[in-house]
Amino acid sequence: MTYSKPLPEADKWSGPFFAGAREGKLLAQKCNSSGRFFFPPSPVSPVTRDANWSWVALSGKGIVSSFVVMHQKYFAGFGDEVPYPVIEVELEEGVRLLSNIVDLGERALVVGMPVEVVFDPVTPDVTLPKFRPAA
């Protein structure tokens, strides 16, 4: 079966993030000078403006800090899922990511809901980090 949703295109800065996801790791850059994590990927730390940073594995645990429910089909691949939520997750390390929530079941999606990362291998080359309610 062909994956019909839009796929991210890794570049020289985001490539390690997507390579980590394929290995089941959620990665972000960490400023070695300040100790702060940052995302999206960048050639310099937004804190110190220098290139003294490293890719570091994150816990994958956080909370839903915001969400929106999409009621319009912007991409054909999402047609059968409308309406669907897009969540902003604030991870324990302070990084914020936009993603999808899975395995919600009958639970209500609420700001502050604890979540944890899961990895969805949508193609042989692309694995997407998504989130589910924490156990």
mmCIF file with all atom_site columns, C-alpha atoms in Angstrom:
data_model
loop_
_atom_site.group_PDB
_atom_site.id
_atom_site.type_symbol
_atom_site.label_atom_id
_atom_site.label_alt_id
_atom_site.label_comp_id
_atom_site.label_asym_id
_atom_site.label_entity_id
_atom_site.label_seq_id
_atom_site.pdbx_PDB_ins_code
_atom_site.Cartn_x
_atom_site.Cartn_y
_atom_site.Cartn_z
_atom_site.occupancy
_atom_site.B_iso_or_equiv
_atom_site.pdbx_formal_charge
_atom_site.auth_seq_id
_atom_site.auth_comp_id
_atom_site.auth_asym_id
_atom_site.auth_atom_id
_atom_site.pdbx_PDB_model_num
ATOM 1   C CA . MET A 1 1   ? 0.000   0.000  0.000  1.00 0.00 ? 1   MET A CA 1
ATOM 2   C CA . THR A 1 2   ? 1.316   3.449  -0.930 1.00 0.00 ? 2   THR A CA 1
ATOM 3   C CA . TYR A 1 3   ? 1.575   6.123  1.736  1.00 0.00 ? 3   TYR A CA 1
ATOM 4   C CA . SER A 1 4   ? -0.585  9.002  0.459  1.00 0.00 ? 4   SER A CA 1
ATOM 5   C CA . LYS A 1 5   ? 0.128   11.745 3.009  1.00 0.00 ? 5   LYS A CA 1
ATOM 6   C CA . PRO A 1 6   ? 2.808   14.420 2.539  1.00 0.00 ? 6   PRO A CA 1
ATOM 7   C CA . LEU A 1 7   ? 6.272   13.308 3.642  1.00 0.00 ? 7   LEU A CA 1
ATOM 8   C CA . PRO A 1 8   ? 9.010   15.449 5.168  1.00 0.00 ? 8   PRO A CA 1
ATOM 9   C CA . GLU A 1 9   ? 12.152  15.951 3.135  1.00 0.00 ? 9   GLU A CA 1
ATOM 10  C CA . ALA A 1 10  ? 15.263  15.740 5.246  1.00 0.00 ? 10  ALA A CA 1
ATOM 11  C CA . ASP A 1 11  ? 17.981  18.297 4.542  1.00 0.00 ? 11  ASP A CA 1
ATOM 12  C CA . LYS A 1 12  ? 21.493  18.652 5.940  1.00 0.00 ? 12  LYS A CA 1
ATOM 13  C CA . TRP A 1 13  ? 20.159  20.062 9.218  1.00 0.00 ? 13  TRP A CA 1
ATOM 14  C CA . SER A 1 14  ? 17.114  17.850 9.782  1.00 0.00 ? 14  SER A CA 1
ATOM 15  C CA . GLY A 1 15  ? 18.701  14.662 8.405  1.00 0.00 ? 15  GLY A CA 1
ATOM 16  C CA . PRO A 1 16  ? 19.989  13.468 11.808 1.00 0.00 ? 16  PRO A CA 1
ATOM 17  C CA . PHE A 1 17  ? 16.521  13.986 13.336 1.00 0.00 ? 17  PHE A CA 1
ATOM 18  C CA . PHE A 1 18  ? 14.902  11.729 10.729 1.00 0.00 ? 18  PHE A CA 1
ATOM 19  C CA . ALA A 1 19  ? 17.766  9.198  10.847 1.00 0.00 ? 19  ALA A CA 1
ATOM 20  C CA . GLY A 1 20  ? 17.246  8.983  14.615 1.00 0.00 ? 20  GLY A CA 1
ATOM 21  C CA . ALA A 1 21  ? 13.512  8.438  14.166 1.00 0.00 ? 21  ALA A CA 1
ATOM 22  C CA . ARG A 1 22  ? 14.238  5.496  11.828 1.00 0.00 ? 22  ARG A CA 1
ATOM 23  C CA . GLU A 1 23  ? 16.250  3.995  14.720 1.00 0.00 ? 23  GLU A CA 1
ATOM 24  C CA . GLY A 1 24  ? 13.483  4.659  17.273 1.00 0.00 ? 24  GLY A CA 1
ATOM 25  C CA . LYS A 1 25  ? 15.246  7.659  18.834 1.00 0.00 ? 25  LYS A CA 1
ATOM 26  C CA . LEU A 1 26  ? 13.825  11.149 19.278 1.00 0.00 ? 26  LEU A CA 1
ATOM 27  C CA . LEU A 1 27  ? 16.711  13.592 18.811 1.00 0.00 ? 27  LEU A CA 1
ATOM 28  C CA . ALA A 1 28  ? 17.172  17.330 19.202 1.00 0.00 ? 28  ALA A CA 1
ATOM 29  C CA . GLN A 1 29  ? 20.138  19.640 19.234 1.00 0.00 ? 29  GLN A CA 1
ATOM 30  C CA . LYS A 1 30  ? 21.599  20.715 22.573 1.00 0.00 ? 30  LYS A CA 1
ATOM 31  C CA . CYS A 1 31  ? 23.708  23.834 23.001 1.00 0.00 ? 31  CYS A CA 1
ATOM 32  C CA . ASN A 1 32  ? 26.927  22.674 24.645 1.00 0.00 ? 32  ASN A CA 1
ATOM 33  C CA . SER A 1 33  ? 27.567  26.149 26.087 1.00 0.00 ? 33  SER A CA 1
ATOM 34  C CA . SER A 1 34  ? 24.152  26.812 27.666 1.00 0.00 ? 34  SER A CA 1
ATOM 35  C CA . GLY A 1 35  ? 22.857  23.260 28.092 1.00 0.00 ? 35  GLY A CA 1
ATOM 36  C CA . ARG A 1 36  ? 19.544  24.190 26.426 1.00 0.00 ? 36  ARG A CA 1
ATOM 37  C CA . PHE A 1 37  ? 17.860  21.990 23.830 1.00 0.00 ? 37  PHE A CA 1
ATOM 38  C CA . PHE A 1 38  ? 16.508  23.490 20.629 1.00 0.00 ? 38  PHE A CA 1
ATOM 39  C CA . PHE A 1 39  ? 14.298  22.510 17.715 1.00 0.00 ? 39  PHE A CA 1
ATOM 40  C CA . PRO A 1 40  ? 13.842  22.891 14.761 1.00 0.00 ? 40  PRO A CA 1
ATOM 41  C CA . PRO A 1 41  ? 17.385  22.029 13.669 1.00 0.00 ? 41  PRO A CA 1
ATOM 42  C CA . SER A 1 42  ? 19.695  24.952 13.033 1.00 0.00 ? 42  SER A CA 1
ATOM 43  C CA . PRO A 1 43  ? 23.354  25.534 12.183 1.00 0.00 ? 43  PRO A CA 1
ATOM 44  C CA . VAL A 1 44  ? 23.754  27.652 15.328 1.00 0.00 ? 44  VAL A CA 1
ATOM 45  C CA . SER A 1 45  ? 22.330  27.665 18.827 1.00 0.00 ? 45  SER A CA 1
ATOM 46  C CA . PRO A 1 46  ? 19.506  30.198 19.192 1.00 0.00 ? 46  PRO A CA 1
ATOM 47  C CA . VAL A 1 47  ? 20.821  30.860 22.714 1.00 0.00 ? 47  VAL A CA 1
ATOM 48  C CA . THR A 1 48  ? 24.510  31.567 22.073 1.00 0.00 ? 48  THR A CA 1
ATOM 49  C CA . ARG A 1 49  ? 24.514  31.977 18.284 1.00 0.00 ? 49  ARG A CA 1
ATOM 50  C CA . ASP A 1 50  ? 27.487  29.642 17.974 1.00 0.00 ? 50  ASP A CA 1
ATOM 51  C CA . ALA A 1 51  ? 27.914  26.196 16.403 1.00 0.00 ? 51  ALA A CA 1
ATOM 52  C CA . ASN A 1 52  ? 28.884  24.505 19.669 1.00 0.00 ? 52  ASN A CA 1
ATOM 53  C CA . TRP A 1 53  ? 26.011  21.999 19.824 1.00 0.00 ? 53  TRP A CA 1
ATOM 54  C CA . SER A 1 54  ? 25.381  18.232 19.728 1.00 0.00 ? 54  SER A CA 1
ATOM 55  C CA . TRP A 1 55  ? 22.548  15.906 18.724 1.00 0.00 ? 55  TRP A CA 1
ATOM 56  C CA . VAL A 1 56  ? 21.134  14.319 21.894 1.00 0.00 ? 56  VAL A CA 1
ATOM 57  C CA . ALA A 1 57  ? 18.442  11.686 22.509 1.00 0.00 ? 57  ALA A CA 1
ATOM 58  C CA . LEU A 1 58  ? 15.360  13.010 24.294 1.00 0.00 ? 58  LEU A CA 1
ATOM 59  C CA . SER A 1 59  ? 13.147  11.196 26.791 1.00 0.00 ? 59  SER A CA 1
ATOM 60  C CA . GLY A 1 60  ? 10.180  11.236 24.412 1.00 0.00 ? 60  GLY A CA 1
ATOM 61  C CA . LYS A 1 61  ? 7.907   12.206 27.308 1.00 0.00 ? 61  LYS A CA 1
ATOM 62  C CA . GLY A 1 62  ? 5.986   15.434 27.590 1.00 0.00 ? 62  GLY A CA 1
ATOM 63  C CA . ILE A 1 63  ? 2.585   17.061 27.682 1.00 0.00 ? 63  ILE A CA 1
ATOM 64  C CA . VAL A 1 64  ? 0.156   18.346 25.077 1.00 0.00 ? 64  VAL A CA 1
ATOM 65  C CA . SER A 1 65  ? 0.766   22.096 25.263 1.00 0.00 ? 65  SER A CA 1
ATOM 66  C CA . SER A 1 66  ? -1.729  23.006 22.539 1.00 0.00 ? 66  SER A CA 1
ATOM 67  C CA . PHE A 1 67  ? -3.773  21.421 19.771 1.00 0.00 ? 67  PHE A CA 1
ATOM 68  C CA . VAL A 1 68  ? -6.013  22.230 16.865 1.00 0.00 ? 68  VAL A CA 1
ATOM 69  C CA . VAL A 1 69  ? -8.605  20.065 15.163 1.00 0.00 ? 69  VAL A CA 1
ATOM 70  C CA . MET A 1 70  ? -8.428  20.149 11.376 1.00 0.00 ? 70  MET A CA 1
ATOM 71  C CA . HIS A 1 71  ? -11.914 20.186 9.840  1.00 0.00 ? 71  HIS A CA 1
ATOM 72  C CA . GLN A 1 72  ? -10.894 20.751 6.235  1.00 0.00 ? 72  GLN A CA 1
ATOM 73  C CA . LYS A 1 73  ? -9.092  18.398 3.875  1.00 0.00 ? 73  LYS A CA 1
ATOM 74  C CA . TYR A 1 74  ? -5.927  20.259 2.866  1.00 0.00 ? 74  TYR A CA 1
ATOM 75  C CA . PHE A 1 75  ? -4.211  17.118 1.561  1.00 0.00 ? 75  PHE A CA 1
ATOM 76  C CA . ALA A 1 76  ? -5.997  14.198 -0.117 1.00 0.00 ? 76  ALA A CA 1
ATOM 77  C CA . GLY A 1 77  ? -4.212  11.667 2.087  1.00 0.00 ? 77  GLY A CA 1
ATOM 78  C CA . PHE A 1 78  ? -5.965  13.015 5.186  1.00 0.00 ? 78  PHE A CA 1
ATOM 79  C CA . GLY A 1 79  ? -9.447  12.901 3.609  1.00 0.00 ? 79  GLY A CA 1
ATOM 80  C CA . ASP A 1 80  ? -10.686 9.869  5.549  1.00 0.00 ? 80  ASP A CA 1
ATOM 81  C CA . GLU A 1 81  ? -9.439  11.294 8.864  1.00 0.00 ? 81  GLU A CA 1
ATOM 82  C CA . VAL A 1 82  ? -11.179 14.695 8.891  1.00 0.00 ? 82  VAL A CA 1
ATOM 83  C CA . PRO A 1 83  ? -11.680 15.936 11.554 1.00 0.00 ? 83  PRO A CA 1
ATOM 84  C CA . TYR A 1 84  ? -8.276  15.096 13.093 1.00 0.00 ? 84  TYR A CA 1
ATOM 85  C CA . PRO A 1 85  ? -6.124  16.751 15.749 1.00 0.00 ? 85  PRO A CA 1
ATOM 86  C CA . VAL A 1 86  ? -2.636  18.184 15.337 1.00 0.00 ? 86  VAL A CA 1
ATOM 87  C CA . ILE A 1 87  ? -0.868  18.539 18.664 1.00 0.00 ? 87  ILE A CA 1
ATOM 88  C CA . GLU A 1 88  ? 1.976   20.609 20.018 1.00 0.00 ? 88  GLU A CA 1
ATOM 89  C CA . VAL A 1 89  ? 3.993   18.605 22.537 1.00 0.00 ? 89  VAL A CA 1
ATOM 90  C CA . GLU A 1 90  ? 6.273   20.206 25.094 1.00 0.00 ? 90  GLU A CA 1
ATOM 91  C CA . LEU A 1 91  ? 8.864   17.579 25.921 1.00 0.00 ? 91  LEU A CA 1
ATOM 92  C CA . GLU A 1 92  ? 10.502  17.252 29.340 1.00 0.00 ? 92  GLU A CA 1
ATOM 93  C CA . GLU A 1 93  ? 13.636  18.879 27.894 1.00 0.00 ? 93  GLU A CA 1
ATOM 94  C CA . GLY A 1 94  ? 11.687  21.991 26.850 1.00 0.00 ? 94  GLY A CA 1
ATOM 95  C CA . VAL A 1 95  ? 11.607  21.283 23.111 1.00 0.00 ? 95  VAL A CA 1
ATOM 96  C CA . ARG A 1 96  ? 8.238   21.716 21.406 1.00 0.00 ? 96  ARG A CA 1
ATOM 97  C CA . LEU A 1 97  ? 7.182   19.564 18.444 1.00 0.00 ? 97  LEU A CA 1
ATOM 98  C CA . LEU A 1 98  ? 4.108   19.496 16.227 1.00 0.00 ? 98  LEU A CA 1
ATOM 99  C CA . SER A 1 99  ? 2.829   15.995 15.640 1.00 0.00 ? 99  SER A CA 1
ATOM 100 C CA . ASN A 1 100 ? -0.145  13.670 15.623 1.00 0.00 ? 100 ASN A CA 1
ATOM 101 C CA . ILE A 1 101 ? -1.698  11.782 18.509 1.00 0.00 ? 101 ILE A CA 1
ATOM 102 C CA . VAL A 1 102 ? -2.448  8.084  18.174 1.00 0.00 ? 102 VAL A CA 1
ATOM 103 C CA . ASP A 1 103 ? -4.212  5.530  20.370 1.00 0.00 ? 103 ASP A CA 1
ATOM 104 C CA . LEU A 1 104 ? -6.405  8.211  21.952 1.00 0.00 ? 104 LEU A CA 1
ATOM 105 C CA . GLY A 1 105 ? -9.365  5.847  22.144 1.00 0.00 ? 105 GLY A CA 1
ATOM 106 C CA . GLU A 1 106 ? -12.298 7.310  24.043 1.00 0.00 ? 106 GLU A CA 1
ATOM 107 C CA . ARG A 1 107 ? -10.127 9.741  26.018 1.00 0.00 ? 107 ARG A CA 1
ATOM 108 C CA . ALA A 1 108 ? -10.661 13.449 25.503 1.00 0.00 ? 108 ALA A CA 1
ATOM 109 C CA . LEU A 1 109 ? -7.682  15.348 24.119 1.00 0.00 ? 109 LEU A CA 1
ATOM 110 C CA . VAL A 1 110 ? -6.827  18.077 26.617 1.00 0.00 ? 110 VAL A CA 1
ATOM 111 C CA . VAL A 1 111 ? -4.014  20.547 27.160 1.00 0.00 ? 111 VAL A CA 1
ATOM 112 C CA . GLY A 1 112 ? -1.730  19.151 29.851 1.00 0.00 ? 112 GLY A CA 1
ATOM 113 C CA . MET A 1 113 ? -2.302  15.504 28.860 1.00 0.00 ? 113 MET A CA 1
ATOM 114 C CA . PRO A 1 114 ? 0.883   13.471 29.439 1.00 0.00 ? 114 PRO A CA 1
ATOM 115 C CA . VAL A 1 115 ? 2.118   11.823 26.239 1.00 0.00 ? 115 VAL A CA 1
ATOM 116 C CA . GLU A 1 116 ? 5.005   9.653  25.060 1.00 0.00 ? 116 GLU A CA 1
ATOM 117 C CA . VAL A 1 117 ? 6.605   9.212  21.670 1.00 0.00 ? 117 VAL A CA 1
ATOM 118 C CA . VAL A 1 118 ? 5.937   6.285  19.358 1.00 0.00 ? 118 VAL A CA 1
ATOM 119 C CA . PHE A 1 119 ? 7.510   5.776  15.948 1.00 0.00 ? 119 PHE A CA 1
ATOM 120 C CA . ASP A 1 120 ? 5.474   5.139  12.800 1.00 0.00 ? 120 ASP A CA 1
ATOM 121 C CA . PRO A 1 121 ? 7.510   3.685  9.890  1.00 0.00 ? 121 PRO A CA 1
ATOM 122 C CA . VAL A 1 122 ? 5.302   5.116  7.117  1.00 0.00 ? 122 VAL A CA 1
ATOM 123 C CA . THR A 1 123 ? 7.696   4.163  4.285  1.00 0.00 ? 123 THR A CA 1
ATOM 124 C CA . PRO A 1 124 ? 10.936  2.175  4.152  1.00 0.00 ? 124 PRO A CA 1
ATOM 125 C CA . ASP A 1 125 ? 12.858  5.486  4.305  1.00 0.00 ? 125 ASP A CA 1
ATOM 126 C CA . VAL A 1 126 ? 10.668  7.648  6.571  1.00 0.00 ? 126 VAL A CA 1
ATOM 127 C CA . THR A 1 127 ? 9.682   7.036  10.179 1.00 0.00 ? 127 THR A CA 1
ATOM 128 C CA . LEU A 1 128 ? 7.560   9.706  11.847 1.00 0.00 ? 128 LEU A CA 1
ATOM 129 C CA . PRO A 1 129 ? 7.549   10.400 15.575 1.00 0.00 ? 129 PRO A CA 1
ATOM 130 C CA . LYS A 1 130 ? 3.985   10.562 16.860 1.00 0.00 ? 130 LYS A CA 1
ATOM 131 C CA . PHE A 1 131 ? 2.598   10.637 20.382 1.00 0.00 ? 131 PHE A CA 1
ATOM 132 C CA . ARG A 1 132 ? 0.157   8.589  22.430 1.00 0.00 ? 132 ARG A CA 1
ATOM 133 C CA . PRO A 1 133 ? -1.321  9.205  25.873 1.00 0.00 ? 133 PRO A CA 1
ATOM 134 C CA . ALA A 1 134 ? 1.206   8.134  28.506 1.00 0.00 ? 134 ALA A CA 1
ATOM 135 C CA . ALA A 1 135 ? 0.428   4.957  30.418 1.00 0.00 ? 135 ALA A CA 1
#
